[in-house]
């Protein structure tokens, strides 16, 4: 049926006939299946749809759970609960037949052993390797076939098989498996083409709801018709704690009007982005992609013209590795600080320390292709169990980090230290500071592979030319920091003390948000920020970058590779003794978003508003109170607010760019309980 025909059908429905009728969710709900699907979506981590806008928001509700709640709240409960449940599961893509369309990871040979089929060669082909099997015997076989009984026989899907027939055979092969096993074998519903997954279900849905006059061939039409029957109009779904935007995004994807609000402007931005970037029409997505490309090219040109990422051979830096260093009170030597000197396990790269007796410090050599024994030895760095530990002339020196900081307890029993508290204009340590910062390794992309998808890289020791480029970066920041802060391109906000925000203040003396970023980070991020300033979509994408370009980005080494980690792999502001800083080539990949789900242009309202001040009427409220007892969003999102608060583009300019700590639901004590009651 065409969209026009569906619209005409909706005008023939009896508005409000379901106004007092119970919803399906009140009578039947496959909780165990939805829980299993929800768990699978959570396990996808970065593969979750809305995480493309920022994985730092950990409290997102799984989309499949939201879909189940919305559909369960719209569908009526009839006198036949078994039929109600069957239709609901079809609409959710969790019925037996749907699993055949969810692209299970089953090979043709696996299917051959699991199903009964008298005419298999209508759907399958075979080849024989060697002469162990008689071809005439094969053509007479019926399924199931156990390939172990026929050495050399290979079975594959016929190229002529109808996709619907293949889906039926795959579904049959999974009958008898536990639900969890099916889910593990298959893609998630949101990963599939909706027309392919849900197209076959509409006849059954329409038959089940025919007594109400429903005739729909899309979720948008179904939602509108059920909304008219229950509310007299297209349903409007509201969420006053919208967080990362799962409820409004999935409700809009189903064809509902949505209202979303949150006290936190970062939450509102993510919700807005889910609808206007991930949910944008193909035409709008093409426009966004073109703008992103122009921004990336502009940043590339500026960084290249500055001459701060290329060496004399034309190689381009992919990542920079920094460490703290400090003067040992026992010897007066300046010692680099790192829990491990392993740089890459896959390439056996380590950093070696060599004493420089003339200057009483250590040179750092980057060695590649070292033995496994050397790699293992390098795992033990100069920071061990919160102590500075190093060997010099056969003697091992140990100094507690708390001694270096000068930790003490004041008269009220609060732990303090003697670290200098950084001023607003500071962006690097002063010479007299306890902890200095040192570039000790660079990961380079070879000149001939710069710009290709899989470039060749290598790790190099820091040369005098590299240090001169570092000094140039520092001069650029020194000359421009005040202007950048005035324009809102770099944070000028002080770090307000709190449960999570105390850590960088206490352990480093950093008092302003820009001090959590290296000079290189400030140059690169300010360039991206300026190029994105006038467009809300680009600004939303820019907001991901600080999470990946900070002194709080741990240098991550595992058996799969190495790279700077993102800041919010957990919900804290973790400081490190060594960290990685990304060059342009790595930040470019972070700036782009490839996920796209077209959301029809229904009504959506997003407000930065305290839930207690909401005065909007909605048909269905779906809400999940704050995770304040587990995640201090009111503190950690200031990390992003500091970059976004000044001169935001429309519609962000209508929001309050402040974490509003005094209004936020706090996670402890009687105040938390009272706020939850409110």
XYZ file of C-alpha atoms in Angstrom, residues 4-567:
564
model
C -1.203 8.051 0.459
C -3.414 4.998 0.859
C -2.178 4.488 4.412
C -2.952 8.126 5.226
C -6.449 7.754 3.789
C -6.981 4.636 5.859
C -5.967 6.488 9.041
C -8.772 9.004 8.491
C -11.317 6.163 8.539
C -10.376 4.999 12.039
C -12.579 5.696 15.059
C -10.586 8.173 17.167
C -10.326 7.308 20.854
C -11.891 3.876 20.590
C -8.926 2.452 22.566
C -8.833 5.302 25.094
C -9.826 3.048 27.992
C -8.527 -0.218 26.592
C -5.551 -1.915 28.273
C -2.234 -1.852 26.436
C -0.458 -5.037 25.446
C 2.391 -4.291 27.868
C -0.107 -4.542 30.748
C -1.053 -8.124 29.867
C 1.807 -9.857 28.043
C 5.471 -9.016 27.611
C 8.351 -11.381 26.671
C 10.683 -10.098 29.361
C 13.305 -12.820 29.046
C 13.653 -12.381 25.282
C 13.838 -8.590 25.532
C 16.430 -8.920 28.304
C 18.540 -11.192 26.114
C 18.312 -8.786 23.169
C 19.121 -5.874 25.457
C 22.210 -7.631 26.785
C 23.373 -8.344 23.228
C 22.988 -4.677 22.296
C 24.925 -3.616 25.392
C 27.746 -6.027 24.503
C 28.117 -4.264 21.162
C 29.722 -1.291 23.052
C 30.930 1.054 20.281
C 28.710 -0.751 17.778
C 25.592 0.626 19.432
C 23.832 3.045 17.104
C 23.849 6.193 19.231
C 27.355 5.618 20.593
C 28.575 7.042 17.284
C 27.865 10.475 18.778
C 29.794 9.818 21.971
C 30.342 6.616 23.916
C 31.036 8.591 27.089
C 27.307 8.673 27.922
C 27.071 5.299 29.668
C 23.442 5.567 30.806
C 21.843 5.146 27.390
C 18.889 2.797 27.392
C 19.151 0.036 24.762
C 17.124 0.897 21.685
C 15.466 -2.492 21.495
C 14.150 -2.087 25.034
C 12.732 1.343 24.160
C 11.122 -0.098 21.016
C 9.511 -2.848 23.086
C 8.110 -0.326 25.566
C 6.722 2.003 22.892
C 5.112 -0.771 20.842
C 3.858 -2.512 23.968
C 2.258 0.724 25.127
C 0.552 1.414 21.779
C -0.672 -2.070 20.856
C -3.969 -3.100 22.446
C -4.472 -6.202 24.546
C -7.173 -8.373 22.947
C -9.054 -11.435 24.137
C -6.346 -13.606 22.561
C -3.102 -12.996 24.505
C -1.220 -15.677 22.564
C -1.978 -13.941 19.285
C -1.100 -10.574 20.868
C 2.283 -11.920 21.890
C 2.919 -13.512 18.492
C 2.249 -10.236 16.655
C 4.339 -8.263 19.136
C 7.307 -10.607 18.654
C 6.962 -10.325 14.874
C 7.047 -6.519 15.125
C 10.116 -6.759 17.346
C 11.940 -9.141 14.986
C 12.308 -11.756 17.722
C 9.970 -14.504 16.490
C 11.307 -17.778 15.082
C 10.890 -16.766 11.445
C 12.670 -13.439 11.975
C 15.874 -15.165 13.015
C 16.199 -16.544 9.496
C 16.217 -12.955 8.200
C 18.662 -11.741 10.871
C 21.631 -13.066 8.872
C 22.769 -15.843 11.195
C 26.387 -16.910 11.060
C 25.593 -20.368 9.707
C 27.428 -21.912 6.772
C 25.627 -24.011 4.212
C 27.214 -27.130 5.672
C 25.915 -26.245 9.127
C 22.399 -25.879 7.736
C 22.701 -29.164 5.858
C 23.263 -31.003 9.126
C 20.391 -29.302 10.956
C 17.355 -29.530 8.662
C 15.289 -32.192 6.927
C 14.982 -31.543 3.190
C 14.141 -34.014 0.437
C 15.092 -31.778 -2.498
C 18.251 -30.007 -1.258
C 19.730 -29.297 -4.678
C 16.901 -26.855 -5.382
C 18.559 -24.591 -2.814
C 22.164 -25.797 -2.511
C 25.107 -26.658 -4.745
C 27.988 -28.978 -4.048
C 31.552 -29.687 -5.123
C 33.671 -32.766 -4.566
C 37.379 -32.618 -3.829
C 39.209 -35.830 -4.596
C 37.432 -39.066 -5.507
C 36.165 -40.156 -2.088
C 32.492 -39.537 -2.908
C 30.385 -40.858 -5.787
C 28.637 -37.886 -7.494
C 25.578 -40.036 -8.254
C 25.329 -40.914 -4.578
C 25.388 -37.210 -3.652
C 22.547 -36.253 -5.974
C 20.355 -38.877 -4.296
C 21.030 -37.558 -0.782
C 18.394 -35.813 1.290
C 19.124 -33.530 4.216
C 20.326 -33.766 6.896
C 23.820 -34.431 5.563
C 26.743 -34.740 7.948
C 29.827 -33.698 6.012
C 32.076 -35.784 8.245
C 30.480 -38.859 6.626
C 31.424 -37.665 3.131
C 35.113 -36.673 2.946
C 35.741 -34.148 0.224
C 32.103 -33.041 -0.126
C 31.622 -29.263 0.060
C 28.134 -27.752 0.195
C 27.334 -24.124 -0.593
C 24.216 -22.052 -1.136
C 22.869 -22.010 -4.668
C 23.388 -18.691 -6.412
C 19.794 -18.947 -7.693
C 18.170 -19.350 -4.279
C 15.424 -16.875 -3.428
C 16.441 -14.806 -0.342
C 13.101 -15.590 1.325
C 13.640 -19.328 0.843
C 17.134 -19.033 2.272
C 15.757 -17.183 5.301
C 13.198 -19.951 5.857
C 15.892 -22.629 5.738
C 18.099 -20.682 8.130
C 15.187 -20.278 10.526
C 14.490 -24.008 10.337
C 18.149 -24.756 11.093
C 17.918 -22.774 14.330
C 14.758 -24.406 15.664
C 15.499 -26.159 18.901
C 18.324 -23.820 19.858
C 18.028 -21.837 23.066
C 16.992 -18.238 22.522
C 20.370 -16.975 23.745
C 22.131 -19.163 21.160
C 20.000 -17.730 18.358
C 20.730 -14.180 19.448
C 24.468 -14.871 19.549
C 24.366 -16.270 16.008
C 22.436 -13.383 14.483
C 22.663 -9.670 13.886
C 20.694 -7.288 16.060
C 17.386 -6.070 14.552
C 18.657 -2.481 14.305
C 21.571 -3.626 12.106
C 19.255 -4.897 9.364
C 17.280 -3.293 6.553
C 13.805 -2.695 8.049
C 12.024 -3.599 4.810
C 13.808 -6.955 4.735
C 13.317 -7.772 8.407
C 9.761 -6.514 8.915
C 8.276 -6.590 5.402
C 6.814 -10.117 5.767
C 5.034 -9.364 9.080
C 2.470 -6.782 7.938
C -0.196 -9.185 6.645
C -0.296 -10.945 10.029
C -0.333 -7.617 11.902
C -3.158 -6.235 9.785
C -5.169 -9.440 10.152
C -4.792 -9.354 13.934
C -5.890 -5.704 14.169
C -8.468 -5.768 11.363
C -11.347 -5.419 13.862
C -10.004 -1.927 14.639
C -9.659 -0.914 11.018
C -5.854 -0.956 11.100
C -4.078 -1.429 7.792
C -0.399 -0.523 7.952
C 2.699 -1.459 6.001
C 5.229 0.569 7.968
C 5.903 1.380 11.599
C 5.120 5.039 10.940
C 1.645 4.152 9.684
C 1.050 1.651 12.487
C 2.070 4.150 15.183
C -0.140 6.855 13.698
C -3.177 4.586 13.392
C -2.804 3.188 16.904
C -2.304 6.743 18.178
C -5.551 7.881 16.563
C -7.409 4.899 18.014
C -6.015 5.484 21.513
C -5.425 9.261 21.751
C -7.166 10.771 18.742
C -3.878 11.793 17.088
C -0.360 10.603 16.339
C 1.150 9.525 19.668
C 3.513 11.856 21.465
C 6.181 10.245 23.641
C 7.904 12.238 26.381
C 11.086 11.718 28.400
C 12.226 14.272 30.990
C 15.562 12.501 31.636
C 16.465 11.996 27.978
C 20.210 11.485 28.602
C 21.820 10.119 25.440
C 18.527 10.230 23.530
C 17.482 6.572 23.273
C 13.794 7.118 24.077
C 13.113 10.054 21.731
C 15.243 8.565 18.929
C 13.570 5.161 18.925
C 10.097 6.643 19.447
C 10.669 8.969 16.484
C 12.006 6.076 14.415
C 8.718 4.274 15.064
C 6.797 7.305 13.798
C 5.821 9.082 17.020
C 6.089 12.751 17.889
C 8.597 13.199 20.684
C 9.311 15.548 23.565
C 12.669 15.334 25.317
C 14.225 17.360 28.081
C 17.186 17.143 30.405
C 18.840 19.441 32.898
C 22.238 18.721 31.332
C 22.937 20.521 28.013
C 25.326 17.773 26.871
C 22.471 15.263 27.150
C 20.231 17.566 25.137
C 22.929 17.967 22.487
C 23.325 14.192 22.145
C 19.559 13.775 21.880
C 19.371 16.545 19.280
C 22.230 14.925 17.382
C 20.583 11.504 17.396
C 17.547 12.941 15.593
C 19.319 15.447 13.347
C 22.525 13.593 12.428
C 21.971 9.839 12.780
C 18.283 10.271 11.968
C 18.766 12.786 9.155
C 17.291 12.179 5.715
C 19.642 10.911 2.989
C 19.727 14.400 1.510
C 20.608 16.010 4.838
C 23.195 13.320 5.545
C 24.864 14.048 2.221
C 24.960 17.727 3.148
C 26.439 16.928 6.574
C 29.062 14.643 5.023
C 30.086 17.386 2.608
C 30.439 19.903 5.463
C 32.453 17.442 7.546
C 34.785 16.861 4.641
C 35.301 20.599 4.196
C 36.066 21.005 7.901
C 38.529 18.107 7.843
C 40.283 19.514 4.786
C 40.489 22.991 6.329
C 42.011 21.583 9.525
C 44.443 19.482 7.509
C 45.602 22.522 5.539
C 46.127 24.649 8.640
C 48.031 21.981 10.581
C 50.168 21.231 7.539
C 50.934 24.919 6.953
C 51.988 25.285 10.596
C 54.589 22.566 10.006
C 54.071 20.834 13.360
C 53.241 17.259 12.271
C 55.678 16.468 9.453
C 59.356 15.592 9.698
C 62.125 16.281 7.208
C 61.303 13.131 5.165
C 57.634 14.075 4.816
C 56.458 11.446 7.290
C 53.404 12.572 9.267
C 52.928 12.036 12.984
C 50.039 9.762 13.920
C 50.484 9.941 17.705
C 52.739 11.583 20.266
C 53.701 9.907 23.545
C 54.375 12.034 26.612
C 55.425 11.234 30.147
C 55.878 13.144 33.351
C 59.330 13.503 34.801
C 60.453 14.670 38.197
C 63.605 15.265 40.211
C 64.491 12.491 42.622
C 65.096 14.030 46.097
C 67.692 11.353 46.872
C 70.025 11.870 43.896
C 68.932 15.086 42.224
C 68.491 13.204 38.932
C 65.494 14.033 36.727
C 63.634 10.754 36.125
C 60.993 10.025 33.433
C 57.816 8.535 34.911
C 55.800 5.675 33.408
C 54.294 2.474 34.824
C 55.533 0.630 31.719
C 57.980 1.371 28.935
C 56.269 -0.983 26.469
C 55.078 1.015 23.463
C 53.882 -1.763 21.155
C 53.427 -5.465 21.771
C 52.595 -6.213 18.162
C 55.876 -4.676 16.926
C 57.953 -5.354 20.074
C 58.727 -1.683 20.654
C 59.999 -0.361 23.979
C 61.593 2.743 25.435
C 65.061 2.337 26.963
C 66.452 4.752 29.543
C 70.138 5.730 29.270
C 71.773 7.832 31.995
C 73.143 11.227 30.980
C 75.688 11.895 33.738
C 76.562 15.374 32.550
C 72.986 16.666 32.925
C 71.832 14.173 35.598
C 68.878 12.991 33.547
C 67.970 10.086 31.271
C 67.917 9.955 27.506
C 65.081 7.863 26.068
C 65.796 5.560 23.129
C 62.955 3.914 21.207
C 63.901 0.354 20.237
C 61.846 -1.734 17.797
C 61.863 -5.485 17.239
C 63.289 -6.283 20.663
C 63.245 -9.803 22.101
C 60.292 -11.091 24.088
C 62.495 -11.067 27.186
C 63.252 -7.365 26.713
C 59.574 -6.682 26.094
C 58.648 -8.409 29.336
C 61.319 -6.538 31.282
C 60.074 -3.198 29.912
C 56.627 -3.837 31.375
C 58.073 -2.693 34.699
C 58.471 1.054 34.492
C 59.672 3.771 36.834
C 56.318 4.081 38.619
C 55.544 1.015 40.734
C 52.917 0.833 43.467
C 52.710 4.630 43.602
C 56.478 4.932 44.040
C 59.154 6.424 41.798
C 61.539 3.499 41.229
C 64.671 3.547 39.095
C 68.152 2.045 38.990
C 71.360 4.037 38.710
C 74.859 2.534 38.857
C 73.526 -0.709 40.336
C 71.549 0.986 43.108
C 67.724 1.040 43.172
C 66.107 4.252 44.453
C 62.510 4.395 45.685
C 60.494 7.481 46.584
C 56.739 7.488 47.308
C 54.773 9.710 44.918
C 53.049 11.261 47.929
C 56.490 12.417 49.112
C 57.161 14.055 45.750
C 53.806 15.832 45.960
C 54.356 16.788 49.580
C 51.136 15.240 50.826
C 49.988 16.208 54.312
C 46.798 16.401 56.373
C 45.473 19.761 57.445
C 43.902 20.541 60.817
C 40.555 19.169 59.608
C 42.078 15.867 58.471
C 41.829 16.666 54.736
C 44.704 15.386 52.576
C 46.476 18.202 50.747
C 49.834 18.617 49.038
C 52.408 21.215 48.094
C 51.904 21.110 44.319
C 51.621 24.530 42.746
C 48.065 25.333 41.681
C 48.127 26.336 38.012
C 46.909 29.804 37.002
C 44.425 30.515 34.230
C 47.120 31.410 31.706
C 49.191 28.241 32.397
C 49.096 25.541 29.727
C 52.389 23.778 30.515
C 54.441 23.260 33.678
C 56.711 26.011 34.929
C 60.392 25.123 35.381
C 60.014 24.992 39.165
C 57.023 22.618 39.139
C 57.366 19.169 40.695
C 56.071 17.387 37.594
C 57.373 18.298 34.141
C 55.976 16.933 30.857
C 58.199 15.343 28.239
C 57.710 14.094 24.681
C 59.504 10.736 24.500
C 58.229 8.951 21.374
C 56.420 9.677 18.104
C 54.485 7.251 15.960
C 55.026 8.221 12.334
C 53.138 7.446 9.134
C 55.559 6.987 6.248
C 55.396 9.733 3.606
C 54.420 7.374 0.794
C 51.422 5.982 2.735
C 50.031 9.203 4.244
C 46.339 9.488 3.397
C 45.639 5.840 2.550
C 43.334 3.636 4.613
C 46.023 1.288 5.983
C 49.230 3.332 6.201
C 52.621 2.024 7.275
C 53.749 3.345 10.643
C 56.811 3.186 12.843
C 57.872 4.488 16.258
C 60.810 6.837 16.517
C 62.971 8.423 19.189
C 62.583 12.162 19.693
C 65.131 14.233 17.792
C 66.190 17.841 18.219
C 64.042 18.712 15.168
C 61.050 17.109 16.906
C 61.730 19.167 20.020
C 61.899 22.335 17.941
C 58.450 21.510 16.556
C 57.257 21.033 20.137
C 58.614 24.452 21.070
C 56.848 25.912 18.038
C 53.546 24.411 19.205
C 54.078 25.945 22.639
C 54.782 29.345 21.102
C 51.579 29.119 19.062
C 49.555 28.389 22.201
C 51.300 31.078 24.207
C 50.545 33.703 21.550
C 46.935 32.649 20.962
C 45.547 31.168 24.194
C 43.893 34.333 25.492
C 42.296 35.039 22.107
C 41.100 31.460 21.717
C 39.521 31.587 25.152
C 37.836 34.892 24.383
C 36.345 33.420 21.181
C 35.254 30.258 22.989
C 37.563 28.034 20.950
C 39.419 26.795 24.041
C 38.022 26.416 27.585
C 38.480 29.162 30.127
C 36.302 27.550 32.823
C 37.819 26.723 36.194
C 37.475 23.132 37.392
C 34.937 23.178 40.189
C 35.910 20.805 43.033
C 33.812 17.658 43.336
C 33.884 13.917 43.828
C 35.252 13.283 40.300
C 36.810 16.654 39.502
C 39.068 16.717 42.573
C 41.480 14.192 41.022
C 43.265 16.449 38.481
C 43.330 19.300 41.002
C 44.812 17.173 43.777
C 47.314 15.130 41.767
C 48.512 17.692 39.185
C 47.511 21.138 40.398
C 45.369 21.688 37.278
C 42.628 24.215 38.089
C 41.232 25.038 34.625
C 39.775 22.680 32.052
C 42.185 23.641 29.266
C 45.042 22.331 31.425
C 43.790 18.765 30.870
C 44.983 19.109 27.264
C 48.504 19.213 25.861
C 49.607 22.205 23.760
C 49.223 20.023 20.672
C 45.687 19.097 21.714
C 44.842 22.780 22.173
C 46.108 23.691 18.705
C 44.289 20.846 16.978
C 41.021 21.130 18.913
C 40.820 24.909 18.602
C 41.261 24.521 14.829
C 38.435 21.970 14.622
C 36.279 24.077 16.944
C 36.682 27.206 14.846
C 35.872 25.349 11.630
C 32.723 23.873 13.228
C 31.496 26.931 15.112
C 28.498 27.987 13.024
C 26.781 24.640 12.512
C 25.053 22.688 15.301
C 25.613 19.347 13.559
C 29.340 19.962 13.183
C 29.514 21.242 16.755
C 27.905 18.022 17.979
C 30.489 15.977 16.103
C 33.299 18.199 17.367
C 32.178 17.465 20.944
C 33.519 13.904 20.567
C 37.079 15.061 19.966
C 38.082 16.224 23.484
C 37.266 12.717 24.724
C 40.035 11.386 22.455
C 42.584 14.216 22.640
C 43.558 14.883 26.230
C 46.303 14.307 28.775
C 43.790 11.890 30.293
C 44.141 9.625 27.225
C 46.088 6.602 28.420
C 48.526 5.029 25.955
C 46.746 1.717 25.420
C 48.870 -1.350 24.613
C 47.391 -4.792 23.990
C 47.855 -7.778 21.702
C 45.779 -6.134 18.956
C 47.675 -2.881 18.676
C 48.359 0.393 20.428
C 46.775 3.828 20.489
C 45.707 6.625 22.836
C 42.612 5.491 24.711
C 39.597 7.758 25.096
C 39.173 9.640 28.381
